[in-house]
Coordinates of C-alpha atoms in Angstrom, one line a residue:
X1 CA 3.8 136.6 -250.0
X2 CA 7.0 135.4 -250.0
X3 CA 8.7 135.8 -246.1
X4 CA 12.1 137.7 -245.6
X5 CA 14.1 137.8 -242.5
X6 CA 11.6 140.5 -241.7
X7 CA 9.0 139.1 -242.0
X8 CA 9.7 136.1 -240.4
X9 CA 8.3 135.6 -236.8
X10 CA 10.6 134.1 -234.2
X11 CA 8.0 134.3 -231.6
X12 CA 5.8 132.4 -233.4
X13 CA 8.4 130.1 -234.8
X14 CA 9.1 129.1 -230.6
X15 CA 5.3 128.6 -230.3
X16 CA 5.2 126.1 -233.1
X17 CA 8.0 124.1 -231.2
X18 CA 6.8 124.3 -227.9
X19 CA 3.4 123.2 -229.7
X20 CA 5.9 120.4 -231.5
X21 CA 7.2 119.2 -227.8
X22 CA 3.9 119.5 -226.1
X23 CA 2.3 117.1 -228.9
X24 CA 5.3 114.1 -228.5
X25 CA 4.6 114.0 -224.9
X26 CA 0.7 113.3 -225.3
X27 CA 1.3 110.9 -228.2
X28 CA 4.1 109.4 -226.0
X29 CA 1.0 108.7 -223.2
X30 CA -1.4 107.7 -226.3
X31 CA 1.7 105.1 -227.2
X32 CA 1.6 103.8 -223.5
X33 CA -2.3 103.6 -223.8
X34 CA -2.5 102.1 -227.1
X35 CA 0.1 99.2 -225.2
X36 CA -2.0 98.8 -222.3
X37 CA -5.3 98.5 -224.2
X38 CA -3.7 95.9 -226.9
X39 CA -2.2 94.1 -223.7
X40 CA -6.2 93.8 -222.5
X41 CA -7.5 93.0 -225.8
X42 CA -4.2 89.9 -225.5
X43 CA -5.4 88.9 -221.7
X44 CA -9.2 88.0 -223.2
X45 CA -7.6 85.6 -225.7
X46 CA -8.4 81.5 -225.0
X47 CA -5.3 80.1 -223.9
X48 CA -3.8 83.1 -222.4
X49 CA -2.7 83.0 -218.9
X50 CA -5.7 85.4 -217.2
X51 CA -8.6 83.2 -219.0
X52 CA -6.7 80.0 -217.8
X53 CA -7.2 81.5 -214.3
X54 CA -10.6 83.0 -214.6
X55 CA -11.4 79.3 -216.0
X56 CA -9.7 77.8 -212.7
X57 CA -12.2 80.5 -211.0
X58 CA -15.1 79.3 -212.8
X59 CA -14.5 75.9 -212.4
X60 CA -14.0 76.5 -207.8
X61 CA -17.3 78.4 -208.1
X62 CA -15.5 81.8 -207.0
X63 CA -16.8 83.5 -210.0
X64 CA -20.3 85.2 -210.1
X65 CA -22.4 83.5 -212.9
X66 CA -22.7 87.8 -214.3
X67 CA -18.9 87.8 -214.0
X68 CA -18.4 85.0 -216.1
X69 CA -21.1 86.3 -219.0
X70 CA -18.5 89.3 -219.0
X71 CA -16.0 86.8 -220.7
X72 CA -15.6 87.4 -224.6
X73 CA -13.9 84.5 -226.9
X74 CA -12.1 84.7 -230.0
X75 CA -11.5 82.5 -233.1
X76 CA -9.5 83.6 -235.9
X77 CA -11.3 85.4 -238.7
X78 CA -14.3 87.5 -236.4
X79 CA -13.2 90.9 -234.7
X80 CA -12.2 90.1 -230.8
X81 CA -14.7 91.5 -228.9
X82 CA -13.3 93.6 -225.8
X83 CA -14.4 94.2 -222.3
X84 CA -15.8 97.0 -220.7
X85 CA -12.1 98.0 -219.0
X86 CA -10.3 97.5 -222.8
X87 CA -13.0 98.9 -224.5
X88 CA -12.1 102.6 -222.4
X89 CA -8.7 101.9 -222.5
X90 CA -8.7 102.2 -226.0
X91 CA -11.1 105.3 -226.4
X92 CA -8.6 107.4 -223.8
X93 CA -5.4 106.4 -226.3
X94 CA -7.9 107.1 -228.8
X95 CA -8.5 110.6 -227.2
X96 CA -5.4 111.0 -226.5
X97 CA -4.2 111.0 -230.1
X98 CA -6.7 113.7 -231.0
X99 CA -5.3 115.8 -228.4
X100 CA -2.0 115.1 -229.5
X101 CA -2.8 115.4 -233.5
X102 CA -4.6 118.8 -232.3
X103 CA -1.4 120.2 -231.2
X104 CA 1.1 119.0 -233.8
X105 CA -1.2 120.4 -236.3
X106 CA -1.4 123.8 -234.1
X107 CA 2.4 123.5 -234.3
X108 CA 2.8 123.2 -238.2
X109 CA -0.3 126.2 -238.8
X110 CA 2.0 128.2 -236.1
X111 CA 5.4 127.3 -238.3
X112 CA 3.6 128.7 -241.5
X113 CA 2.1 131.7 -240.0
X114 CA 5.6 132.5 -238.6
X115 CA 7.2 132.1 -242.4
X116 CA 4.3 133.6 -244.0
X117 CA 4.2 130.3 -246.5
X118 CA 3.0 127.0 -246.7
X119 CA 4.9 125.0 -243.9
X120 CA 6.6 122.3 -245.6
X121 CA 9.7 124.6 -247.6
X122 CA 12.4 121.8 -245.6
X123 CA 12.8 118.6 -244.6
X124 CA 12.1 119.3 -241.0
X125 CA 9.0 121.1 -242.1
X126 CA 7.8 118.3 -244.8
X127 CA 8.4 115.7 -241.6
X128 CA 6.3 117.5 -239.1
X129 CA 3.4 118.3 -241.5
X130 CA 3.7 114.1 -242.8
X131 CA 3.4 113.1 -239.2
X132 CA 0.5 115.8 -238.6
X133 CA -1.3 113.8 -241.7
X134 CA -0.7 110.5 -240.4
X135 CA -2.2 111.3 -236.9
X136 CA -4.8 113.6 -238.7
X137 CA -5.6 110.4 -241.2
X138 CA -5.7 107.4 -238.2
X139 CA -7.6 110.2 -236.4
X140 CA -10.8 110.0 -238.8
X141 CA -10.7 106.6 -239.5
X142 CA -9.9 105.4 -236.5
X143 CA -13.4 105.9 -234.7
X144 CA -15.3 104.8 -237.6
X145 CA -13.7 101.7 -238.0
X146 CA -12.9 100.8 -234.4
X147 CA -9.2 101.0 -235.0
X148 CA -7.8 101.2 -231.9
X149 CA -6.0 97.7 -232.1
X150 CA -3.5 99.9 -234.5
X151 CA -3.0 103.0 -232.7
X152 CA 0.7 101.3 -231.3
X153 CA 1.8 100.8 -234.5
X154 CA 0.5 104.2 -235.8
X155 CA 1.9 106.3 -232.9
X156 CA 5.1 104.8 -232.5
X157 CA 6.3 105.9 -235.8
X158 CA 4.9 109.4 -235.6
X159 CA 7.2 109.7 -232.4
X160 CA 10.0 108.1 -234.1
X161 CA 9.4 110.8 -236.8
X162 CA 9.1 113.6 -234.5
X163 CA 12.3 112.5 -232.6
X164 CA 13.7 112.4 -235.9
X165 CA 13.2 115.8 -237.2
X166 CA 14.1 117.6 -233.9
X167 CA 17.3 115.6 -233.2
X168 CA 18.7 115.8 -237.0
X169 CA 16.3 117.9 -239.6
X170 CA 15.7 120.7 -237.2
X171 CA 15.8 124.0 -239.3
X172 CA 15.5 127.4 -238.2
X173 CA 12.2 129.4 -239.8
X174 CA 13.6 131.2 -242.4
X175 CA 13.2 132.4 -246.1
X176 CA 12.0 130.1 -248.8
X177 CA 14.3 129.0 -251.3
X178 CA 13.9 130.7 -254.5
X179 CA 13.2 127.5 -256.7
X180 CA 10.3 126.5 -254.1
X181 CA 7.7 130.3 -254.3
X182 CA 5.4 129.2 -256.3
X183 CA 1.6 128.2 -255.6
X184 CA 2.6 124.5 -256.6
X185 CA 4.2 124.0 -253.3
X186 CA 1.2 124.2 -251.3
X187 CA -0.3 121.8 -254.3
X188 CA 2.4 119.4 -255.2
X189 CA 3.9 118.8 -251.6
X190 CA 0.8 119.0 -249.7
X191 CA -0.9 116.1 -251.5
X192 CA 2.5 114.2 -251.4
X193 CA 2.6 114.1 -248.1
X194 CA -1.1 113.4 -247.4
X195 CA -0.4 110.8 -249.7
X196 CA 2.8 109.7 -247.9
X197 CA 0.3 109.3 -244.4
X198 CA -1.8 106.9 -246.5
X199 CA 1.4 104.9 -247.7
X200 CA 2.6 104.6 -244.0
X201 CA -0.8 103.3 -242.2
X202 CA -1.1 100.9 -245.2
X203 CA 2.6 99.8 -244.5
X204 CA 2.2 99.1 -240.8
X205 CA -1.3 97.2 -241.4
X206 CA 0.4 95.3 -244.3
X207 CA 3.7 94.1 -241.9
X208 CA 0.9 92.8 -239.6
X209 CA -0.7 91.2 -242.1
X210 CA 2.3 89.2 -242.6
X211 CA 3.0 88.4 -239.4
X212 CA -0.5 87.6 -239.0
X213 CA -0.4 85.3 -241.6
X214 CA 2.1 83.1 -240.3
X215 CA 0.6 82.4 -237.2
X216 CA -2.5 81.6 -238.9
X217 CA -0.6 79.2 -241.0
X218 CA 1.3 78.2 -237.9
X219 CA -0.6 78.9 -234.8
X220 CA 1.3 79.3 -231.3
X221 CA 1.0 77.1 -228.3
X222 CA 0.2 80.4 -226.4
X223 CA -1.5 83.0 -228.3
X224 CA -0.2 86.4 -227.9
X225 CA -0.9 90.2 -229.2
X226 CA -1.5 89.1 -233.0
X227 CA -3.7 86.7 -232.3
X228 CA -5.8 89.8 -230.7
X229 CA -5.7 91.8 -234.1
X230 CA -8.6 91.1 -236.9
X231 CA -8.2 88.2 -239.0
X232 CA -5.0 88.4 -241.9
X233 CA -7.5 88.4 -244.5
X234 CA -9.3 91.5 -243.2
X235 CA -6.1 93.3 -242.8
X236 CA -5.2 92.4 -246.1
X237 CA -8.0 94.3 -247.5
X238 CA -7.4 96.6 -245.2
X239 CA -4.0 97.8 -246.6
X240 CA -4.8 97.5 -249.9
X241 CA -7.8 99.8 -250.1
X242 CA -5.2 102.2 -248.1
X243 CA -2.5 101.9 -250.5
X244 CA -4.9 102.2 -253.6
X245 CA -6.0 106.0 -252.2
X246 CA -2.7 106.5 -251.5
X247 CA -1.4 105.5 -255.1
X248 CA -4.0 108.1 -256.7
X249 CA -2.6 110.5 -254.6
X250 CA 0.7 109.8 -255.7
X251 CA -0.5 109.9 -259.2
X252 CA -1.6 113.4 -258.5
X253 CA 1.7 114.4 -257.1
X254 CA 3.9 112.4 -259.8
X255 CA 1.6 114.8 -262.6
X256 CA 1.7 117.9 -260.9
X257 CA 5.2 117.8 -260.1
X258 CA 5.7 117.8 -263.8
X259 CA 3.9 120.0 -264.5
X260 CA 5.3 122.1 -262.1
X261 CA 9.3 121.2 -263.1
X262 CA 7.7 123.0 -266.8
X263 CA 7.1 126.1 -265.0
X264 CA 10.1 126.3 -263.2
X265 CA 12.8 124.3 -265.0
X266 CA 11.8 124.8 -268.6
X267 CA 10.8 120.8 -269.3
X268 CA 8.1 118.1 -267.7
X269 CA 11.4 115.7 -267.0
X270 CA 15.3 116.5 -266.5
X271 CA 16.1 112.6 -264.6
X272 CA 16.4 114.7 -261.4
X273 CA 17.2 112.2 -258.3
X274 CA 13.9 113.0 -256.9
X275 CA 11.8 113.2 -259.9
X276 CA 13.4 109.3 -260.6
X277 CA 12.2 108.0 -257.1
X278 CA 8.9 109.6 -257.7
X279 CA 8.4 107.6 -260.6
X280 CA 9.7 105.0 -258.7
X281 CA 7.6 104.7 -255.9
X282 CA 4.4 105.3 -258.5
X283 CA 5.6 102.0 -260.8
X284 CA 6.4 100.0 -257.6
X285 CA 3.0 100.4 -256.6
X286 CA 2.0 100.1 -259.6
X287 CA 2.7 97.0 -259.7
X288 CA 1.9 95.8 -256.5
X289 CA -2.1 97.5 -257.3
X290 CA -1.9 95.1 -261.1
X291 CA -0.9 92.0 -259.1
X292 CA -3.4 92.3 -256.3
X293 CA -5.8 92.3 -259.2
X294 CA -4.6 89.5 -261.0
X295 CA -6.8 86.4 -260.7
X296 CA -4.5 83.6 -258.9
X297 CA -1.5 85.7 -257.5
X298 CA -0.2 85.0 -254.1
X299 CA -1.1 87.9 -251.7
X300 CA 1.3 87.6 -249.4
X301 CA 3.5 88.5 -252.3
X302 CA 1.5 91.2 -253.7
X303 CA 2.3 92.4 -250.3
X304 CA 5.9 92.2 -250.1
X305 CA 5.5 94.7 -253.4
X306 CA 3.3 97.3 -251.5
X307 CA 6.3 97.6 -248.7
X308 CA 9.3 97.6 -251.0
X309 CA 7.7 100.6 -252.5
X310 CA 7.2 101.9 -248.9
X311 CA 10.8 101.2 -248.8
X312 CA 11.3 103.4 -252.1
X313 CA 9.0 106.0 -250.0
X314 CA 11.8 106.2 -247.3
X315 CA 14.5 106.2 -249.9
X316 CA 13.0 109.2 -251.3
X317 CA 12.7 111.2 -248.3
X318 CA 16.1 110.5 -246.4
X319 CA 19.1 109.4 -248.5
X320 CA 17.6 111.4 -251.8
X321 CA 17.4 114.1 -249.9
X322 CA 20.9 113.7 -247.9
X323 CA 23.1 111.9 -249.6
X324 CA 25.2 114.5 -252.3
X325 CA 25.0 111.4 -254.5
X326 CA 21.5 111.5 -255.1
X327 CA 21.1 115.1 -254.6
X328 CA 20.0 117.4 -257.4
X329 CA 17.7 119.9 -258.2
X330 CA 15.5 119.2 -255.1
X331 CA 18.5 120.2 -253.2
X332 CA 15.7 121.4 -250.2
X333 CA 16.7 120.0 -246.7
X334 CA 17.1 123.1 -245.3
X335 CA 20.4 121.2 -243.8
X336 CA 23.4 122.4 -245.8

């Protein structure tokens, strides 16, 4: 059913942004977490400054010989393995983000019960529901894959999102634009954006990779929170296996939102803006997937690749979006 002012629910329109608020301030305490438990991962490191005093310790005989079997090293290329305190430390910022996940996907459910649609009609509503997929994506593979190392740089820019669509996207529920009621919205948009939280974990993983890299080729006179992380090479294949889901997604979305442009604008192509940046994004990638494949071809640059087509990603949502040069058909921020 397609809302009117009627039907629209401002009571549960306030819930959904109390729910909104509610989940920044947990994610904000899973971001301080995530700090502290990447800061412990940094202090078990050989050459940091609390091993060079527990070795001083040792070496007075003021250690316990249990205490000193607590000690964990590191060498690049094995996973660092954590002590007892980091180990919790990560599992409350790990906990944390559930909690916080929980509510921000309670708060875009509550947006689209108020509208009586699928939530994401705006930019402000296509930004909560992205970061909801991002948290809801590092949520499940998280655990499994002992991934608290990268809740920091997972959290941080689902705040920065958050912030983001409160302080300048913020629409008020309200009716769906004409163009948009059709059963392809819940289709076309809700794979982009699931697709869009795959992008942006593989973009963060890939910019430490880099930076990795770098100090693997040039290693520090004092180690410090990189040299905690896995091994380059690991978050290499990391990122790549991330982007590749999130390129078939992307696929998906590129196809249906042809097919959908047929139904509603007579023809599978018109150059819209968007429908450009789309097919951007998808060739970008594209390429980056065909030269991580090729036999002999730097990775480091395949890399660079992946994140200028996360660049194209951000291109696509903001100044596409925004700018009344770019603006076309998709003219759906919900902000004019």
């Amino acid at each position: 059913m397609t809302p009117t002012l009627a039907t629209v629910s401002p009571a549960l329109a306030g819930n959904a942004n109390l729910a909104l608020y509610a989940s920044m301030i947990v994610y904000t305490l899973a971001m301080l977490m995530f700090a502290w438990h990447l800061a412990a991962r940094t202090a078990l490191l050989p050459g940091s400054r609390a091993v060079e005093r527990e070795e001083a310790l040792i070496t007075a005989g003021a250690q316990t010989s249990s205490e000193a079997g607590s000690r964990r090293t590191y060498a690049a290329g094995p996973a660092l393995e954590e002590s007892a305190a980091s180990v919790q430390r990560g599992n409350i910022a790990l906990t944390l983000t559930y909690l916080a996940t929980a509510l921000l996907v309670a708060s875009v459910v509550l947006r689209g019960i108020a509208v009586a649609r699928p939530p994401w009609g705006n930019m402000f509503e296509f930004a909560t529901a992205s970061a909801a997929a991002v948290g809801l994506v590092y949520s499940v593979l998280a655990k499994r894959n002992n991934w608290q190392w990268l809740g920091v740089f997972v959290v941080t820019p689902i705040l920065l999102l958050l912030g983001l669509s409160l302080a300048v996207l913020y629409t008020e529920a309200g009716e769906l634009m004409p163009a948009l009621r059709s059963y392809w919205l819940a289709i076309h948009v809700g794979v982009a954006f699931l697709a869009v939280a795959f992008f942006t974990i593989g973009a963060a993983i890939g910019i430490l990779y880099l930076v990795r890299l770098r100090r693997e080729e040039k290693p520090p006179a004092k180690p410090n929170f990189i040299e905690s992380l896995p091994a380059s090479a690991a978050l290499e294949r990391t990122a790549y296996s991330l982007n590749m889901v999130a390129f078939i997604l992307w696929t998906f979305t590129l196809i249906a939102g042809a097919i959908w442009a047929k139904e509603a604008w007579g023809a599978y192509w018109q150059w819209d803006p968007k429908e450009v940046w789309t097919f951007v994004i998808w060739t970008v990638y594209a390429a980056y997937m065909h030269g991580r494949a090729t036999a002999g071809v730097d990775l480091r640059k395949s890399m660079y690749i992946a994140l200028a087509g996360f660049a194209c990603v951000i291109i696509n949502f903001t100044l596409v979006n925004l700018v009344s040069t770019f603006v076309g058909m998709h003219n759906y921020s919900g902000m004019n």
